[in-house]
mmCIF file of C-alpha atoms in Angstrom:
data_model
loop_
_atom_site.group_PDB
_atom_site.id
_atom_site.type_symbol
_atom_site.label_atom_id
_atom_site.label_comp_id
_atom_site.label_asym_id
_atom_site.label_seq_id
_atom_site.Cartn_x
_atom_site.Cartn_y
_atom_site.Cartn_z
ATOM 1 C CA UNK A 10 4.064 -18.944 -89.189
ATOM 2 C CA UNK A 11 0.262 -18.764 -89.052
ATOM 3 C CA UNK A 12 0.112 -22.567 -88.976
ATOM 4 C CA UNK A 13 2.595 -22.677 -86.087
ATOM 5 C CA UNK A 14 0.596 -20.124 -84.067
ATOM 6 C CA UNK A 15 -2.630 -22.032 -84.783
ATOM 7 C CA UNK A 16 -0.992 -25.290 -83.691
ATOM 8 C CA UNK A 17 0.309 -23.693 -80.468
ATOM 9 C CA UNK A 18 -3.154 -22.330 -79.662
ATOM 10 C CA UNK A 19 -4.734 -25.750 -80.262
ATOM 11 C CA UNK A 20 -2.170 -27.407 -77.952
ATOM 12 C CA UNK A 21 -2.769 -24.766 -75.258
ATOM 13 C CA UNK A 22 -6.555 -25.182 -75.508
ATOM 14 C CA UNK A 23 -6.220 -28.970 -75.274
ATOM 15 C CA UNK A 24 -4.053 -28.610 -72.167
ATOM 16 C CA UNK A 25 -6.641 -26.375 -70.462
ATOM 17 C CA UNK A 26 -9.664 -28.512 -71.357
ATOM 18 C CA UNK A 27 -9.206 -31.114 -68.574
ATOM 19 C CA UNK A 28 -9.370 -28.328 -65.965
ATOM 20 C CA UNK A 29 -13.050 -27.831 -66.826
ATOM 21 C CA UNK A 30 -13.786 -31.523 -67.299
ATOM 22 C CA UNK A 31 -16.712 -33.181 -65.573
ATOM 23 C CA UNK A 32 -15.313 -36.681 -66.008
ATOM 24 C CA UNK A 33 -16.554 -39.499 -63.795
ATOM 25 C CA UNK A 34 -13.371 -39.458 -61.724
ATOM 26 C CA UNK A 35 -13.714 -35.742 -60.913
ATOM 27 C CA UNK A 36 -17.396 -34.773 -60.685
ATOM 28 C CA UNK A 37 -18.346 -31.124 -60.624
ATOM 29 C CA UNK A 38 -19.220 -29.761 -57.183
ATOM 30 C CA UNK A 39 -22.883 -28.919 -56.550
ATOM 31 C CA UNK A 40 -24.593 -26.062 -54.741
ATOM 32 C CA UNK A 41 -28.124 -25.376 -53.563
ATOM 33 C CA UNK A 42 -30.135 -23.925 -56.453
ATOM 34 C CA UNK A 43 -32.377 -21.758 -54.245
ATOM 35 C CA UNK A 44 -33.400 -20.955 -50.710
ATOM 36 C CA UNK A 45 -35.108 -23.888 -49.009
ATOM 37 C CA UNK A 46 -38.628 -23.392 -47.637
ATOM 38 C CA UNK A 47 -39.429 -26.026 -45.044
ATOM 39 C CA UNK A 48 -42.731 -26.660 -43.269
ATOM 40 C CA UNK A 49 -42.447 -26.283 -39.512
ATOM 41 C CA UNK A 50 -42.930 -29.613 -37.751
ATOM 42 C CA UNK A 51 -41.950 -30.824 -34.297
ATOM 43 C CA UNK A 52 -38.552 -31.776 -35.785
ATOM 44 C CA UNK A 53 -37.850 -28.391 -37.385
ATOM 45 C CA UNK A 54 -39.211 -26.567 -34.324
ATOM 46 C CA UNK A 55 -36.778 -28.569 -32.175
ATOM 47 C CA UNK A 56 -33.950 -27.552 -34.532
ATOM 48 C CA UNK A 57 -34.648 -23.864 -33.859
ATOM 49 C CA UNK A 58 -35.371 -24.129 -30.117
ATOM 50 C CA UNK A 59 -34.608 -20.817 -28.393
ATOM 51 C CA UNK A 60 -33.943 -19.020 -31.685
ATOM 52 C CA UNK A 61 -35.905 -15.750 -31.447
ATOM 53 C CA UNK A 62 -37.741 -14.780 -34.626
ATOM 54 C CA UNK A 63 -38.513 -11.046 -34.696
ATOM 55 C CA UNK A 64 -41.476 -9.704 -36.661
ATOM 56 C CA UNK A 65 -40.913 -5.915 -36.685
ATOM 57 C CA UNK A 66 -44.498 -5.094 -37.771
ATOM 58 C CA UNK A 67 -46.256 -7.827 -35.806
ATOM 59 C CA UNK A 68 -48.099 -10.932 -36.990
ATOM 60 C CA UNK A 69 -51.683 -10.266 -38.156
ATOM 61 C CA UNK A 70 -52.730 -13.879 -37.547
ATOM 62 C CA UNK A 71 -51.582 -13.542 -33.923
ATOM 63 C CA UNK A 72 -53.431 -10.258 -33.519
ATOM 64 C CA UNK A 73 -50.237 -8.233 -33.021
ATOM 65 C CA UNK A 74 -49.427 -5.020 -34.864
ATOM 66 C CA UNK A 75 -46.278 -3.993 -32.983
ATOM 67 C CA UNK A 76 -42.897 -5.740 -32.903
ATOM 68 C CA UNK A 77 -43.469 -9.386 -31.987
ATOM 69 C CA UNK A 78 -40.994 -12.134 -31.097
ATOM 70 C CA UNK A 79 -41.824 -15.831 -31.490
ATOM 71 C CA UNK A 80 -39.646 -18.681 -30.212
ATOM 72 C CA UNK A 81 -40.031 -22.395 -29.646
ATOM 73 C CA UNK A 82 -38.739 -23.092 -26.150
ATOM 74 C CA UNK A 83 -38.596 -26.901 -25.957
ATOM 75 C CA UNK A 84 -37.830 -29.925 -28.107
ATOM 76 C CA UNK A 85 -40.950 -31.906 -27.149
ATOM 77 C CA UNK A 86 -43.227 -33.462 -29.790
ATOM 78 C CA UNK A 87 -45.613 -30.581 -28.953
ATOM 79 C CA UNK A 88 -42.952 -27.916 -28.410
ATOM 80 C CA UNK A 89 -43.505 -25.087 -25.986
ATOM 81 C CA UNK A 90 -43.595 -21.570 -27.423
ATOM 82 C CA UNK A 91 -43.227 -18.020 -26.210
ATOM 83 C CA UNK A 92 -44.777 -15.076 -28.058
ATOM 84 C CA UNK A 93 -44.133 -11.523 -26.869
ATOM 85 C CA UNK A 94 -45.322 -8.170 -28.128
ATOM 86 C CA UNK A 95 -44.896 -4.983 -26.136
ATOM 87 C CA UNK A 96 -45.255 -5.922 -22.467
ATOM 88 C CA UNK A 97 -47.487 -8.934 -23.161
ATOM 89 C CA UNK A 98 -46.315 -12.546 -23.311
ATOM 90 C CA UNK A 99 -48.151 -15.751 -24.220
ATOM 91 C CA UNK A 100 -46.817 -19.272 -23.666
ATOM 92 C CA UNK A 101 -48.179 -22.710 -24.387
ATOM 93 C CA UNK A 102 -47.737 -25.731 -26.653
ATOM 94 C CA UNK A 103 -47.609 -26.066 -30.435
ATOM 95 C CA UNK A 104 -49.043 -28.762 -32.678
ATOM 96 C CA UNK A 105 -48.649 -29.000 -36.419
ATOM 97 C CA UNK A 106 -50.309 -29.551 -39.770
ATOM 98 C CA UNK A 107 -49.947 -25.805 -39.818
ATOM 99 C CA UNK A 108 -48.747 -24.015 -36.673
ATOM 100 C CA UNK A 109 -51.377 -24.431 -33.994
ATOM 101 C CA UNK A 110 -50.545 -22.391 -30.901
ATOM 102 C CA UNK A 111 -52.537 -23.442 -27.815
ATOM 103 C CA UNK A 112 -52.154 -20.638 -25.256
ATOM 104 C CA UNK A 113 -51.795 -21.897 -21.673
ATOM 105 C CA UNK A 114 -50.641 -18.682 -19.957
ATOM 106 C CA UNK A 115 -50.896 -15.122 -21.167
ATOM 107 C CA UNK A 116 -50.699 -11.508 -20.142
ATOM 108 C CA UNK A 117 -52.547 -10.454 -23.336
ATOM 109 C CA UNK A 118 -55.984 -9.063 -22.462
ATOM 110 C CA UNK A 119 -59.136 -11.185 -22.426
ATOM 111 C CA UNK A 120 -60.594 -11.321 -25.943
ATOM 112 C CA UNK A 121 -57.187 -11.072 -27.641
ATOM 113 C CA UNK A 122 -56.183 -13.923 -29.972
ATOM 114 C CA UNK A 123 -53.301 -14.716 -27.598
ATOM 115 C CA UNK A 124 -55.325 -14.606 -24.361
ATOM 116 C CA UNK A 125 -55.186 -17.592 -22.010
ATOM 117 C CA UNK A 126 -57.188 -20.533 -23.374
ATOM 118 C CA UNK A 127 -57.137 -19.396 -27.022
ATOM 119 C CA UNK A 128 -55.997 -21.572 -29.934
ATOM 120 C CA UNK A 129 -54.478 -19.840 -32.964
ATOM 121 C CA UNK A 130 -53.964 -21.750 -36.231
ATOM 122 C CA UNK A 131 -51.653 -20.223 -38.854
ATOM 123 C CA UNK A 132 -51.002 -21.513 -42.354
ATOM 124 C CA UNK A 133 -48.521 -21.322 -43.964
ATOM 125 C CA UNK A 134 -46.065 -21.961 -41.180
ATOM 126 C CA UNK A 135 -42.612 -22.320 -42.765
ATOM 127 C CA UNK A 136 -38.959 -21.573 -42.282
ATOM 128 C CA UNK A 137 -37.067 -20.219 -45.286
ATOM 129 C CA UNK A 138 -33.326 -20.870 -45.177
ATOM 130 C CA UNK A 139 -30.784 -18.768 -47.073
ATOM 131 C CA UNK A 140 -29.278 -21.742 -48.896
ATOM 132 C CA UNK A 141 -28.907 -20.326 -52.420
ATOM 133 C CA UNK A 142 -25.375 -21.115 -53.602
ATOM 134 C CA UNK A 143 -24.497 -23.135 -50.476
ATOM 135 C CA UNK A 144 -22.019 -25.893 -51.354
ATOM 136 C CA UNK A 145 -23.382 -29.428 -50.943
ATOM 137 C CA UNK A 146 -20.300 -30.538 -49.036
ATOM 138 C CA UNK A 147 -21.618 -31.455 -45.553
ATOM 139 C CA UNK A 148 -19.882 -28.445 -43.976
ATOM 140 C CA UNK A 149 -21.811 -26.498 -41.308
ATOM 141 C CA UNK A 150 -22.328 -22.828 -42.177
ATOM 142 C CA UNK A 151 -24.226 -19.960 -40.595
ATOM 143 C CA UNK A 152 -27.272 -19.027 -42.678
ATOM 144 C CA UNK A 153 -30.267 -16.730 -42.324
ATOM 145 C CA UNK A 154 -33.555 -18.337 -41.316
ATOM 146 C CA UNK A 155 -36.861 -16.509 -41.821
ATOM 147 C CA UNK A 156 -39.986 -17.699 -39.996
ATOM 148 C CA UNK A 157 -43.111 -17.293 -42.124
ATOM 149 C CA UNK A 158 -46.428 -17.139 -40.260
ATOM 150 C CA UNK A 159 -49.322 -16.538 -42.640
ATOM 151 C CA UNK A 160 -48.593 -13.289 -44.471
ATOM 152 C CA UNK A 161 -45.853 -12.191 -42.037
ATOM 153 C CA UNK A 162 -42.149 -12.931 -42.395
ATOM 154 C CA UNK A 163 -39.628 -12.441 -39.606
ATOM 155 C CA UNK A 164 -36.351 -10.667 -40.029
ATOM 156 C CA UNK A 165 -33.551 -13.181 -40.478
ATOM 157 C CA UNK A 166 -32.206 -15.113 -37.518
ATOM 158 C CA UNK A 167 -28.977 -17.074 -37.778
ATOM 159 C CA UNK A 168 -28.888 -20.882 -37.667
ATOM 160 C CA UNK A 169 -26.295 -23.511 -38.526
ATOM 161 C CA UNK A 170 -27.180 -25.216 -41.812
ATOM 162 C CA UNK A 171 -25.549 -28.185 -43.533
ATOM 163 C CA UNK A 172 -26.291 -29.072 -47.158
ATOM 164 C CA UNK A 173 -25.286 -32.671 -47.842
ATOM 165 C CA UNK A 174 -24.217 -33.998 -51.282
ATOM 166 C CA UNK A 175 -27.664 -35.570 -51.831
ATOM 167 C CA UNK A 176 -29.444 -32.273 -51.084
ATOM 168 C CA UNK A 177 -30.543 -33.165 -47.539
ATOM 169 C CA UNK A 178 -30.516 -30.172 -45.194
ATOM 170 C CA UNK A 179 -29.902 -30.135 -41.465
ATOM 171 C CA UNK A 180 -30.592 -27.170 -39.195
ATOM 172 C CA UNK A 181 -28.586 -27.039 -35.975
ATOM 173 C CA UNK A 182 -27.956 -30.798 -36.372
ATOM 174 C CA UNK A 183 -31.565 -31.898 -37.040
ATOM 175 C CA UNK A 184 -32.693 -33.221 -40.419
ATOM 176 C CA UNK A 185 -35.049 -30.642 -41.892
ATOM 177 C CA UNK A 186 -35.743 -31.325 -45.559
ATOM 178 C CA UNK A 187 -34.140 -31.160 -48.959
ATOM 179 C CA UNK A 188 -33.039 -28.640 -51.523
ATOM 180 C CA UNK A 189 -32.460 -28.960 -55.276
ATOM 181 C CA UNK A 190 -28.779 -29.027 -56.220
ATOM 182 C CA UNK A 191 -27.134 -27.744 -59.399
ATOM 183 C CA UNK A 192 -23.578 -28.381 -60.615
ATOM 184 C CA UNK A 193 -21.014 -25.628 -60.559
ATOM 185 C CA UNK A 194 -19.674 -25.344 -64.087
ATOM 186 C CA UNK A 195 -15.931 -25.157 -64.673
#
C-alpha cells in the first residue's frame, strides 16, 4: 500500500511539474526588478509636459521653502517651464546636463533665485517611476512619477508607463530609458 501511495504521489508531482516549467516554448514572464530612475532630458521633459510635480516643503535649490509646483509646459528641445510657490510664478526655458532653469519672467522678488534673469542649475535632476513589479508586456499602466530636484522629491504624480519585454520604458508614449527585468518564477 505504501508503494502504491508513493507511486501515486510521484505521478501527481510529475503531472504538476510542467506547470512551473521555463521551457523554451513557454518562457517565464518578466517584471521590472525596481523603480526606474531616469535623468531628465528634453525627451523625458516632453513626456511629462503639463504634469504638475508638487513639492510640499519647497525646493531648497530653487530658494523655495513653501509648497512649490514645477511643470514643463512645452515639448521643445529647450522646454518651457513654470515654477510656482505661494503667489509667485517663474517661467522660462530649460536646458539639460542637469536641470538648468533660465528664468525669463518672474513675480519672485529681485534677488531671489527665481527672479527674472536668473539661471538655476540643479543636479541631480531625475524622474523616479514606480515600476517595481510592472510586467514587461508592453501594456500601458498608470504609475507614480516622482520628480527629484537636488535633495527635494515631489509627491507622486501619475503618468502612463509601458515596460517592454526588453526592459525599455516609455512615459506617456515617449522612450525614456530602461529598467532591469527579472523572471517571475512558477
